[in-house]
Amino acid sequence: MIIKVNNLVKRYDELIALDHFNLEVREGEIFGLLGPNGSGKTTAINCILSLLKYDKGTIEIYGRPMAPDAYDIKRNIGIIMQNVAVFDELTVYENIDYFCGMYIFDKQRRRELVEEAIEFVELDSFRKFLPKKLSGGLLRRLNIACGIAHRPKLIILDEPTVAVDPQSRRKILEGIRKLNEEGATIVYTSHYMEEVEEICTRIAIMDKGKVIASGTKDELKGMINSGEKLTVEILEFNPNILEGVGSLPSIVSVDYNENNNMLVAKSRRGKNNLSALLEYLRNNQINVGRIYSEPPTLNDVFLEITGKELRDHV
Amino acid sequence: MFLHIYLYRLKCIIRDKQNVFWTLMFPLILATFFHLALSNISNMESFTEIKIGIIDNEELREHKEFTEIIESVPDLFNVTYVSRTNADKLLEDGTIEGYIHFDGGLKLFVRESGINETIIKSFLDDYMQTTSTINTILSQNPAAIQDGLPDSLFDRKDYLKAGSAGKSEPNTVMNYFYTLIAMTCLYGSFSGLKEVTALQGNLSYQGARMNMAPVHRAKIITASMSAAITFQLLVVSTVLVYLIWVLKIDFGNQTGYIALTSLISTVTGVTFGTFISSVNRKSEGVKVGILIGTTMTMSFLAGLMYDKMKYIVHTKAPVLSFLNPANLIADSFYALYYYDTYTRFFSNIALLCGYSVLFGALTYLAVRRQRYASI
Ligand SMILES: Nc1ncnc2c1ncn2[C@@H]1O[C@H](COP(=O)(O)OP(=O)(O)OP(=O)(O)O)[C@@H](O)[C@H]1O
Ligand SMILES: [Mg+2]
């Protein structure tokens, strides 16, 4: 076990930011911590890193209790904060070199590692730039390079893709996967479920300071009652159709959008939901156009457990 | 490791243009400004020999001892022996500042009244008083003259002081520059502030990253503070060099002690900044405001804007002058220049050391903690 957090409670005065928070991260995985804004992801990370005081609970990293002066543990951690943490007066190269130098004493080795990090985030042509000359996406990449240059075994990234253009985001996600392939264990927080779903091998979903569900994405989707979302184009609509489809045993809810003539039905977990729907439509001589079936998403998981959307827009 | 942090922190401080402007350029500009405003008054600080004429006549030759005595203080007067008509001409075109004429007694002719004229006059007054003293001594104890009595009666320093007594006192003029240096030392607090911000997880994101480094806290703190002190020492040295070599302000020649004062004062300034920065969580802008406010108040009370202030504080609220680091720093330079003994100097230095240790210790206590209630 790389990280083990047990019943962590953290309060900011009256506000309970972490409420008996539990977490286990295993070696070699890309662990995703998914939760809406303000759910306590950053607070959890900062407590795990011993940056924040907490009220209750235990935190172990590599099987040993984490503490501010646990330097041998810290030596193996790379941290990429949610906010860019680089020095304005130092160039790209110098920033990476400065932070890398906290871990690596040998100058020659350090130079190699800094070069590798620069290459990794593709900032080679910007090495002499000061941070304020970098665009948001490049700055994020510098921020990442500062956290990983010393080749830590455990890398914690707190929303590294916030406010990043799609191209940089793609690079960052690819990079994270590459670091993982090279042997690092990754903890990744985000409120973008698509990202988490794409790269994480295991996921914990947070809400209001608690982990409400955790497991692989299939396990998570298996926990809920909703199955696929079925979308069917119906050109000649009448209200009876809604009623009829709604009464099908495999359908949970149904809706019709007059603007694009789409009928959207959410099905229960189970097999043959789509064929049951199509069979009903055929039997009633209703002509159908395009048809889609989408598997449940983490948003559905979140929605079902908490009764609200993970994000306002999907 | 120490060196790695130290060098990079030094780089950061030196590249911070705003910091460099306020800590270095501002004192230099202020010094120049003071110099222009006060140069009349401080003329005598860069003292050069006073050119005088003496009318060469019978009566002068009768007072041989006068010639001897006036030539015994060559670094005070540059004497030309001239005729009466020539003397008037030289006085007119400013070659000499006055001339002395034995004409049925000692007479002094000057063109205007200033410090130099006052010096000549007080020299002559002394001469007349002393000659009568010497005459008395000689008549009562002729051996006394062999003990070098006349020498001690005519000491150059006395005339400089006598001359200055006439005009605004020189030590108050000098005090402007001493407090300016004091202010410069205390401006080290800005770098101190910057350093604490950069290493405190609850003050900056960079600080949070530093908190994650597997490096002992004390090492990071001392390396950062050393960088701030180094930078500020460079600043203070530059300002001192500018004052002494460019503006020709006399700080005396006790280089070692001047360096010691600068060092300890700089440490006081830097630790003051780290202290203010570490004990509260106001924004950096607010803290800079606090530092500007406090250092300005201290410098003001030490006499930066108004030369009588130091004296007023000293008489009305003597405790304040011991509590005020700016005053202690300025007074250390003052004591070095005007006092032959070191008691006053070292008591100032001891108090400054006390402050440094106090501020440093409080900073360490506040900063060494690494887990924060909130970030
Ligand atoms: N320093 C603080 N003082 C008081 N409350 C705080 C502080 N930091 C965070 N909070 C509160 O704690 C809760 C958790 O915040 P946290 O930043 O951990 O959430 P998050 O999941 O990281 O959100 P985001 O996605 O916006 O980064 C929020 O309600 C937040 O308002
Ligand atoms: Mg966050």
XYZ file of C-alpha atoms and ligand atoms in Angstrom:
721
model
C 0.000 0.000 0.000
C 1.449 3.338 -1.017
C -1.043 5.645 0.704
C -3.458 4.695 3.427
C -5.747 7.292 4.936
C -8.011 6.354 7.767
C -11.008 8.357 8.994
C -9.504 11.714 8.302
C -11.426 14.688 9.665
C -10.463 18.235 8.832
C -12.421 21.318 9.789
C -11.990 24.940 8.879
C -13.721 26.455 11.888
C -17.368 25.468 11.412
C -16.920 23.963 7.966
C -16.138 20.269 7.878
C -13.948 19.911 4.795
C -13.124 16.243 5.307
C -15.577 13.997 7.081
C -14.110 10.603 7.927
C -12.280 10.449 4.658
C -10.740 7.098 3.724
C -8.369 6.298 0.940
C -6.066 3.536 -0.209
C -3.685 3.858 -3.104
C -1.805 0.824 -4.326
C 1.540 0.627 -5.994
C 1.578 1.187 -9.737
C -1.907 2.517 -10.201
C -3.237 5.782 -11.518
C -5.624 6.671 -8.805
C -8.288 9.257 -9.547
C -9.885 11.421 -6.934
C -13.022 12.746 -8.559
C -15.339 15.298 -7.022
C -17.106 18.566 -7.725
C -15.599 21.935 -6.803
C -15.301 22.315 -3.063
C -15.710 18.635 -2.304
C -12.394 18.557 -0.441
C -9.917 17.099 -2.938
C -7.207 19.703 -2.354
C -7.770 19.602 1.377
C -7.330 15.835 1.329
C -4.120 16.076 -0.684
C -2.667 18.774 1.582
C -3.449 16.729 4.669
C -1.861 13.646 3.147
C 1.261 15.711 2.452
C 1.362 16.982 6.040
C 0.890 20.544 4.906
C -2.365 20.896 6.802
C -3.214 20.133 10.385
C -6.167 17.814 10.770
C -8.463 17.008 13.610
C -8.641 13.259 13.485
C -7.446 10.248 11.570
C -4.204 8.627 10.461
C -2.150 8.913 7.314
C 0.468 6.434 6.227
C 2.684 6.592 3.183
C 4.847 3.597 2.290
C 3.535 2.045 5.478
C 4.938 4.731 7.731
C 3.129 7.620 9.387
C 3.471 10.789 7.351
C 4.879 13.819 9.177
C 6.406 17.169 8.242
C 9.875 15.877 9.025
C 9.461 12.478 7.371
C 12.154 13.477 4.893
C 12.789 9.975 3.578
C 9.120 9.753 2.582
C 9.130 13.232 1.099
C 12.178 12.370 -0.959
C 10.054 9.961 -2.989
C 7.077 12.219 -3.544
C 6.531 14.597 -6.426
C 3.803 17.135 -5.984
C 2.032 19.239 -8.570
C -0.210 21.695 -6.801
C -3.468 23.011 -8.102
C -1.912 26.482 -8.215
C 1.235 27.123 -10.194
C 4.123 27.252 -7.733
C 7.208 28.567 -9.503
C 9.430 31.570 -8.831
C 8.823 34.577 -11.057
C 12.471 35.630 -10.977
C 13.823 32.307 -12.223
C 13.763 31.023 -15.784
C 12.136 27.777 -16.832
C 15.440 25.942 -16.521
C 16.374 27.539 -13.223
C 13.006 26.802 -11.652
C 13.241 23.118 -12.486
C 16.871 23.028 -11.401
C 16.089 24.764 -8.116
C 13.400 22.319 -7.059
C 15.252 19.320 -8.430
C 18.258 20.386 -6.376
C 16.261 19.865 -3.193
C 16.326 16.144 -3.932
C 19.381 15.477 -6.056
C 22.790 16.499 -4.788
C 24.950 15.274 -7.615
C 25.327 18.099 -10.114
C 25.858 15.964 -13.181
C 22.890 13.769 -12.395
C 20.788 16.813 -11.692
C 21.624 18.360 -15.037
C 20.525 15.172 -16.798
C 17.276 15.023 -14.863
C 16.446 18.664 -15.529
C 17.085 18.133 -19.230
C 14.830 15.083 -19.221
C 12.088 16.997 -17.442
C 12.318 19.855 -19.933
C 12.057 17.393 -22.746
C 9.205 15.591 -21.058
C 7.022 18.689 -20.880
C 8.325 19.934 -24.234
C 9.569 23.285 -23.021
C 12.931 23.075 -24.712
C 12.539 26.254 -26.724
C 11.358 28.138 -23.638
C 14.128 27.185 -21.236
C 15.399 30.759 -20.879
C 11.916 32.242 -20.490
C 10.692 33.756 -17.261
C 7.341 32.322 -16.098
C 5.411 35.497 -16.824
C 6.298 35.151 -20.501
C 4.650 31.726 -20.678
C 1.049 31.053 -21.669
C -1.250 29.349 -19.176
C -0.764 25.905 -20.675
C 3.022 26.207 -20.817
C 3.059 27.455 -17.237
C 1.131 24.378 -16.145
C 3.691 22.241 -17.914
C 6.515 24.029 -16.133
C 4.673 23.464 -12.877
C 4.561 19.757 -13.652
C 8.238 19.636 -14.603
C 9.169 21.202 -11.249
C 7.299 18.440 -9.454
C 8.610 15.432 -11.349
C 12.199 16.241 -12.352
C 13.639 14.234 -9.456
C 11.782 11.122 -10.666
C 9.637 10.462 -7.624
C 7.998 7.098 -7.097
C 4.747 8.698 -6.022
C 3.373 11.628 -7.988
C 0.409 13.622 -6.782
C -1.284 15.948 -9.246
C -4.012 18.258 -8.054
C -6.133 19.344 -11.018
C -3.194 19.795 -13.367
C -5.426 20.481 -16.345
C -7.531 23.285 -14.938
C -7.705 26.203 -17.368
C -5.538 24.468 -19.946
C -6.122 24.421 -23.697
C -7.109 21.048 -25.223
C -3.715 20.507 -26.811
C -1.782 21.020 -23.584
C -4.346 18.919 -21.754
C -3.768 16.037 -24.139
C -0.005 16.325 -23.608
C -0.432 16.366 -19.863
C -2.634 13.285 -19.847
C -0.247 11.413 -22.136
C 2.613 12.450 -19.895
C 0.908 11.142 -16.804
C 0.326 7.807 -18.459
C 3.957 7.693 -19.503
C 5.184 8.441 -15.988
C 2.993 5.621 -14.758
C 4.375 3.246 -17.368
C 7.857 4.145 -16.169
C 6.900 2.943 -12.731
C 5.451 5.839 -10.801
C 2.294 5.571 -8.766
C -0.034 8.453 -9.588
C -2.708 10.205 -7.598
C -4.766 12.435 -9.807
C -7.540 14.767 -8.717
C -10.001 16.336 -11.074
C -13.567 17.367 -11.474
C -13.499 16.360 -15.142
C -14.947 12.880 -15.171
C -13.898 12.290 -18.788
C -10.248 12.694 -17.831
C -10.504 10.502 -14.808
C -12.377 7.878 -16.747
C -9.782 8.000 -19.493
C -6.573 7.549 -17.534
C -7.357 6.251 -14.058
C -7.178 2.627 -13.139
C -9.003 3.152 -9.890
C -11.247 5.975 -8.802
C -12.683 7.419 -5.607
C -15.648 9.720 -5.965
C -15.854 12.454 -3.355
C -18.653 14.641 -2.210
C -18.792 16.977 0.796
C -15.568 15.677 2.277
C -16.490 12.010 2.031
C -15.611 9.244 -0.368
C -19.017 8.112 -1.581
C -17.815 5.338 -3.862
C -14.554 3.835 -5.019
C -13.295 1.127 -7.313
C -12.462 0.648 -10.984
C -14.777 2.441 -13.348
C -16.587 -0.786 -14.180
C -17.017 -1.576 -10.531
C -18.365 1.909 -9.969
C -20.827 1.627 -12.802
C -21.859 -1.773 -11.540
C -22.841 -0.210 -8.244
C -25.693 1.757 -9.661
C -29.078 0.834 -11.018
C -28.973 2.843 -14.214
C -27.840 1.221 -17.406
C -27.310 2.759 -20.808
C -28.800 5.981 -22.020
C -30.835 5.251 -25.140
C -31.482 7.962 -27.697
C -33.866 7.426 -30.615
C -34.904 9.841 -33.337
C -38.684 9.876 -33.800
C -40.108 12.077 -36.528
C -43.831 11.590 -35.961
C -44.187 12.068 -32.273
C -47.294 11.788 -30.155
C -47.578 11.839 -26.354
C -48.743 8.249 -26.238
C -45.261 7.171 -27.171
C -43.821 8.718 -23.996
C -46.338 6.899 -21.885
C -45.792 3.620 -23.662
C -42.021 3.722 -23.472
C -42.169 4.853 -19.838
C -44.205 1.800 -18.942
C -41.583 -0.603 -20.288
C -40.069 -2.522 -17.353
C -36.462 -1.818 -18.420
C -36.915 1.954 -18.693
C -36.450 4.253 -15.689
C -37.283 7.587 -17.251
C -38.042 8.997 -20.658
C -38.086 12.389 -22.247
C -38.689 13.881 -25.672
C -36.866 16.849 -27.120
C -38.974 18.542 -29.777
C -36.119 20.614 -31.116
C -34.150 17.690 -32.459
C -36.911 15.090 -32.342
C -34.926 12.909 -29.964
C -36.418 10.566 -27.451
C -34.079 9.983 -24.534
C -34.686 6.994 -22.323
C -32.663 5.924 -19.329
C -32.638 2.239 -18.826
C -32.185 0.051 -15.826
C -29.073 -2.005 -15.491
C -29.533 -5.221 -17.383
C -29.293 -6.815 -20.766
C -31.206 -6.172 -24.009
C -32.553 -2.766 -23.001
C -32.118 -1.327 -26.463
C -33.740 -4.233 -28.253
C -36.704 -4.136 -25.885
C -37.233 -0.489 -26.695
C -36.866 -1.002 -30.432
C -39.215 -3.935 -30.338
C -41.869 -1.811 -28.628
C -41.480 0.931 -31.247
C -41.673 -1.543 -34.105
C -44.753 -3.239 -32.686
C -46.490 0.120 -32.536
C -45.446 1.062 -36.082
C -43.435 4.038 -35.022
C -40.764 5.052 -37.535
C -37.349 5.623 -36.072
C -34.364 7.526 -37.423
C -30.956 7.553 -35.796
C -30.318 5.433 -32.729
C -27.633 5.755 -30.031
C -26.862 3.783 -26.949
C -24.405 5.213 -24.394
C -23.053 3.254 -21.433
C -23.467 4.870 -18.024
C -20.846 7.473 -17.051
C -19.295 8.405 -13.742
C -21.683 11.315 -13.791
C -24.545 8.810 -13.629
C -22.838 7.178 -10.703
C -22.470 10.517 -8.964
C -26.018 11.486 -9.869
C -27.495 8.332 -8.524
C -25.606 8.431 -5.245
C -25.896 12.128 -4.482
C -28.976 13.107 -6.457
C -27.112 15.889 -8.246
C -24.926 16.293 -11.295
C -21.161 16.108 -10.932
C -20.959 19.240 -12.980
C -23.682 21.637 -13.956
C -23.058 21.193 -17.633
C -22.487 17.881 -19.351
C 22.281 22.016 -0.367
C 22.689 25.145 1.725
C 24.670 26.700 -1.080
C 22.149 25.588 -3.697
C 19.284 27.307 -1.886
C 21.412 30.308 -0.930
C 22.584 31.044 -4.465
C 19.158 30.651 -6.016
C 17.528 32.804 -3.360
C 20.164 35.470 -3.885
C 19.378 35.352 -7.590
C 15.692 35.803 -6.879
C 16.286 38.790 -4.613
C 18.674 40.506 -6.988
C 16.317 40.033 -9.929
C 13.383 41.513 -8.061
C 13.472 44.945 -9.659
C 11.005 46.532 -7.326
C 12.958 45.380 -4.310
C 16.218 46.630 -5.775
C 14.697 50.001 -6.502
C 13.356 50.585 -3.021
C 16.260 49.167 -1.088
C 19.092 50.548 -3.208
C 18.010 53.284 -5.600
C 15.718 55.044 -3.175
C 18.394 55.586 -0.489
C 20.869 56.713 -3.161
C 18.394 59.240 -4.511
C 17.534 60.406 -1.022
C 21.234 60.769 -0.183
C 21.819 62.887 -3.268
C 18.832 64.964 -2.376
C 20.076 65.498 1.173
C 23.478 66.357 -0.118
C 22.121 69.053 -2.409
C 19.897 70.465 0.291
C 22.458 70.377 3.048
C 25.698 71.012 1.202
C 26.063 74.573 2.538
C 25.719 73.390 6.056
C 27.914 70.403 5.643
C 30.700 72.293 3.912
C 32.845 72.150 6.957
C 32.579 68.405 7.094
C 34.882 68.226 4.127
C 37.241 70.628 5.736
C 40.047 72.188 3.758
C 42.680 74.550 5.119
C 41.582 78.117 5.530
C 43.586 80.512 3.420
C 44.531 83.582 5.415
C 46.866 86.495 4.981
C 49.078 88.077 7.590
C 50.319 91.619 7.107
C 54.063 91.560 7.236
C 55.144 94.514 9.368
C 57.332 95.547 12.306
C 54.723 94.780 14.926
C 54.298 91.203 13.609
C 58.013 90.623 13.914
C 57.776 91.756 17.522
C 55.221 88.976 18.139
C 57.357 86.126 17.010
C 55.404 83.638 19.127
C 52.272 84.416 17.048
C 53.973 83.358 13.832
C 55.224 80.225 15.530
C 51.861 79.292 16.864
C 49.981 79.918 13.654
C 52.505 77.827 11.777
C 52.174 75.070 14.359
C 48.698 74.363 13.021
C 49.484 73.990 9.288
C 46.450 71.823 8.589
C 44.193 74.566 9.858
C 45.610 77.616 8.101
C 47.348 78.206 4.827
C 49.224 81.426 5.511
C 50.466 84.037 3.046
C 52.501 86.994 4.250
C 51.468 90.081 2.336
C 51.435 93.829 2.350
C 48.303 95.684 3.395
C 47.297 96.696 -0.146
C 47.868 93.216 -1.494
C 45.864 91.746 1.355
C 42.826 93.833 0.454
C 43.111 92.727 -3.140
C 43.423 89.042 -2.218
C 40.494 89.340 0.125
C 38.448 91.004 -2.575
C 39.033 88.299 -5.189
C 38.504 85.537 -2.649
C 42.038 84.128 -2.636
C 42.098 84.497 1.121
C 39.223 84.426 3.528
C 40.612 86.971 5.927
C 43.771 88.657 7.025
C 45.376 89.495 10.301
C 46.924 92.833 10.965
C 49.021 93.789 13.979
C 48.207 97.414 14.111
C 48.456 98.547 17.663
C 46.942 95.202 18.658
C 45.559 92.200 16.807
C 42.999 92.985 14.108
C 41.078 90.628 11.856
C 39.655 91.611 8.491
C 37.147 89.355 6.797
C 34.854 89.753 3.827
C 31.815 87.842 5.000
C 30.792 85.811 7.972
C 30.856 82.070 7.722
C 32.278 79.040 9.391
C 35.851 79.715 8.295
C 35.710 83.280 9.506
C 34.399 82.078 12.835
C 37.290 79.666 13.068
C 39.858 82.398 12.420
C 38.231 84.636 14.959
C 38.018 82.016 17.657
C 41.630 81.136 16.991
C 42.626 84.736 17.541
C 40.461 85.013 20.640
C 42.146 81.956 21.989
C 45.500 83.292 21.087
C 44.942 86.451 23.022
C 43.574 84.584 25.983
C 46.355 82.045 25.864
C 49.140 84.524 25.524
C 48.004 86.123 28.687
C 47.764 82.663 30.245
C 51.214 81.814 29.030
C 52.547 85.071 30.319
C 51.084 84.297 33.677
C 52.419 80.779 33.674
C 55.779 81.923 32.507
C 56.063 84.519 35.197
C 55.065 82.045 37.852
C 56.493 78.785 36.529
C 58.916 79.220 33.620
C 59.500 75.426 33.420
C 55.945 74.809 32.306
C 56.618 75.863 28.773
C 59.006 72.959 28.325
C 56.173 70.527 29.120
C 54.537 71.368 25.827
C 51.827 73.464 27.332
C 51.282 75.738 24.312
C 50.768 72.747 22.031
C 47.858 71.495 23.969
C 46.367 74.901 24.034
C 46.151 75.001 20.269
C 44.505 71.910 18.975
C 43.038 71.819 15.498
C 40.022 69.833 16.523
C 38.979 72.491 18.973
C 38.722 75.046 16.236
C 36.670 72.809 14.032
C 34.257 72.423 16.890
C 34.412 76.123 17.691
C 33.756 76.971 14.077
C 30.832 74.640 13.868
C 29.307 76.051 17.010
C 28.580 79.240 15.156
C 26.527 77.658 12.413
C 23.992 74.830 12.530
C 25.664 72.067 14.431
C 27.500 69.683 12.139
C 26.477 66.614 14.057
C 22.839 67.233 13.209
C 23.772 67.447 9.538
C 25.743 64.258 9.792
C 22.773 62.733 11.543
C 20.710 63.003 8.372
C 23.148 60.702 6.668
C 23.466 58.404 9.643
C 19.716 57.935 9.776
C 19.698 57.438 6.032
C 22.108 54.547 6.457
C 19.989 53.285 9.327
C 16.952 53.378 7.076
C 18.862 51.512 4.369
C 19.851 48.788 6.828
C 16.262 48.457 8.006
C 15.106 48.185 4.404
C 16.695 44.750 4.591
C 13.325 43.878 6.069
C 11.842 43.830 2.556
C 14.133 41.026 1.492
C 13.430 39.304 4.793
C 9.735 39.486 4.048
C 10.260 38.136 0.570
C 12.262 35.199 1.881
C 9.765 34.146 4.515
C 6.952 34.380 1.981
C 8.911 32.147 -0.366
C 9.408 29.403 2.195
C 6.111 29.407 4.076
C 3.477 27.012 2.844
C 0.647 29.158 4.141
C 2.023 32.339 2.573
C 2.735 31.227 -0.984
C 2.326 28.249 -3.282
C 6.075 28.248 -3.813
C 6.405 28.005 -0.050
C 4.129 24.962 -0.045
C 6.456 23.351 -2.566
C 9.423 24.206 -0.380
C 7.602 22.570 2.507
C 7.496 19.359 0.536
C 11.250 19.322 -0.021
C 13.140 16.713 1.987
C 15.367 19.399 3.452
C 15.555 20.343 7.085
C 13.561 23.465 7.824
C 16.412 25.185 9.645
C 18.605 24.775 6.605
C 16.099 26.397 4.281
C 15.523 29.225 6.724
C 19.182 29.998 7.330
C 20.069 29.772 3.642
C 17.235 32.122 2.705
C 18.055 34.578 5.463
C 21.725 34.518 4.549
C 20.779 35.409 0.991
C 18.706 38.349 2.210
C 21.509 39.520 4.498
C 24.107 39.212 1.742
C 22.006 41.253 -0.632
C 21.301 43.944 1.926
C 24.962 44.125 2.917
C 25.805 44.773 -0.724
C 23.180 47.506 -0.762
C 24.393 49.128 2.452
C 28.017 48.975 1.272
C 27.048 50.606 -2.005
C 25.209 53.390 -0.225
C 28.131 53.870 2.193
C 30.623 54.021 -0.646
C 28.419 56.521 -2.411
C 28.156 58.694 0.697
C 31.841 58.535 1.528
C 33.484 58.647 -1.892
C 31.007 60.462 -4.068
C 29.291 62.809 -1.644
C 32.444 63.055 0.519
C 30.648 62.569 3.768
C 33.029 61.809 6.578
C 32.247 58.660 8.514
C 35.617 58.705 10.231
C 38.223 56.106 9.492
C 37.271 53.238 11.753
C 36.488 50.964 8.841
C 36.296 47.825 10.957
C 33.722 49.230 13.305
C 31.755 50.779 10.461
C 31.612 47.369 8.815
C 30.559 45.780 12.096
C 27.781 48.323 12.550
C 26.575 47.795 8.991
C 26.552 44.030 9.408
C 24.656 43.950 12.663
C 22.230 46.645 11.552
C 21.536 44.741 8.358
C 20.854 41.575 10.309
C 18.491 43.563 12.516
C 16.708 44.882 9.432
C 16.381 41.496 7.736
C 15.205 39.700 10.880
C 12.707 42.479 11.500
C 11.231 41.755 8.076
C 11.162 37.999 8.592
C 9.525 38.560 11.967
C 6.765 40.821 10.616
C 6.246 38.462 7.708
C 6.039 35.270 9.724
C 3.792 36.329 12.581
C 0.792 37.384 10.547
C -1.041 36.145 7.500
C -1.989 39.442 5.937
C -1.356 39.762 2.227
C 2.141 40.586 1.056
C 1.023 44.084 0.061
C -0.257 44.787 3.551
C 2.961 43.535 5.072
C 5.049 45.701 2.778
C 2.860 48.574 3.943
C 3.522 47.684 7.569
C 7.263 47.602 6.899
C 7.265 50.924 5.080
C 5.253 52.459 7.914
C 7.397 51.128 10.729
C 10.783 51.770 9.130
C 9.702 55.294 8.185
C 8.464 56.011 11.698
C 11.677 54.683 13.201
C 13.791 56.721 10.800
C 11.685 59.809 11.420
C 12.100 59.476 15.172
C 15.826 59.055 14.649
C 15.874 62.334 12.735
C 15.616 61.436 9.062
C 13.310 64.306 8.128
C 13.894 66.720 10.952
C 17.248 67.024 12.616
C 15.954 68.092 16.025
C 13.803 64.970 16.284
C 16.573 62.819 17.688
C 17.202 65.362 20.385
C 13.497 65.797 21.156
C 12.996 62.054 21.517
C 16.110 61.786 23.621
C 14.922 64.399 26.106
C 11.155 63.814 26.065
C 11.036 60.040 25.741
C 14.498 58.605 26.328
C 13.177 55.036 26.416
C 12.047 55.403 22.829
C 15.531 56.220 21.651
C 16.767 52.944 23.129
C 13.879 51.007 21.665
C 14.188 52.440 18.202
C 16.562 50.364 16.055
C 16.953 53.200 13.547
C 18.145 55.467 16.308
C 20.515 52.819 17.641
C 22.061 52.369 14.206
C 22.389 56.085 13.505
C 23.747 56.675 16.972
C 26.374 53.971 16.513
C 27.813 55.822 13.515
C 27.516 59.053 15.449
C 29.332 57.616 18.436
C 32.096 56.253 16.207
C 32.685 59.644 14.683
C 32.370 61.956 17.638
C 33.445 59.909 20.620
C 36.859 58.747 21.582
C 35.503 56.043 23.839
C 33.432 53.072 22.751
C 30.991 52.723 25.613
C 28.132 54.352 23.791
C 28.976 52.574 20.539
C 29.047 49.147 22.092
C 25.907 49.626 24.120
C 24.122 50.486 20.857
C 25.617 47.470 19.153
C 24.642 45.238 22.057
C 21.046 46.418 21.861
C 20.994 45.839 18.105
C 22.345 42.320 18.610
C 19.590 41.795 21.151
C 16.994 42.843 18.617
C 18.438 40.593 15.927
C 18.411 37.596 18.234
C 14.879 38.370 19.388
C 13.469 38.872 15.883
C 15.422 35.889 14.576
C 14.205 33.597 17.338
C 10.581 34.690 16.970
C 10.824 34.144 13.233
C 12.233 30.676 13.700
C 9.516 29.734 16.160
C 6.827 30.882 13.753
C 8.377 29.407 10.646
C 9.688 26.055 11.801
C 6.150 24.716 12.182
C 5.230 23.028 8.952
C 1.665 21.946 9.353
C -0.706 24.797 8.877
C -4.277 25.277 10.050
C -5.125 26.431 6.573
C -3.375 27.175 3.329
N -8.271 27.928 3.897
C -9.572 27.631 3.972
N -10.335 28.205 4.916
C -11.649 27.891 5.018
N -12.269 27.041 4.212
C -11.581 26.435 3.245
C -10.182 26.707 3.066
N -9.736 25.973 2.020
C -10.803 25.288 1.568
N -11.901 25.567 2.286
C -13.230 24.969 2.101
O -13.106 23.577 2.225
C -13.899 22.913 1.252
C -13.023 21.992 0.427
O -12.174 22.771 -0.374
P -11.075 22.146 -1.335
O -10.264 23.261 -1.872
O -10.377 21.065 -0.626
O -11.995 21.549 -2.477
P -11.576 20.949 -3.882
O -12.297 19.682 -4.017
O -10.111 20.927 -4.024
O -12.220 22.008 -4.870
P -11.684 22.524 -6.289
O -12.137 21.557 -7.305
O -12.378 23.833 -6.419
O -10.206 22.650 -6.192
C -14.579 23.988 0.444
O -15.867 24.161 0.915
C -13.764 25.209 0.709
O -14.573 26.343 0.660
Mg -8.810 21.729 -5.300
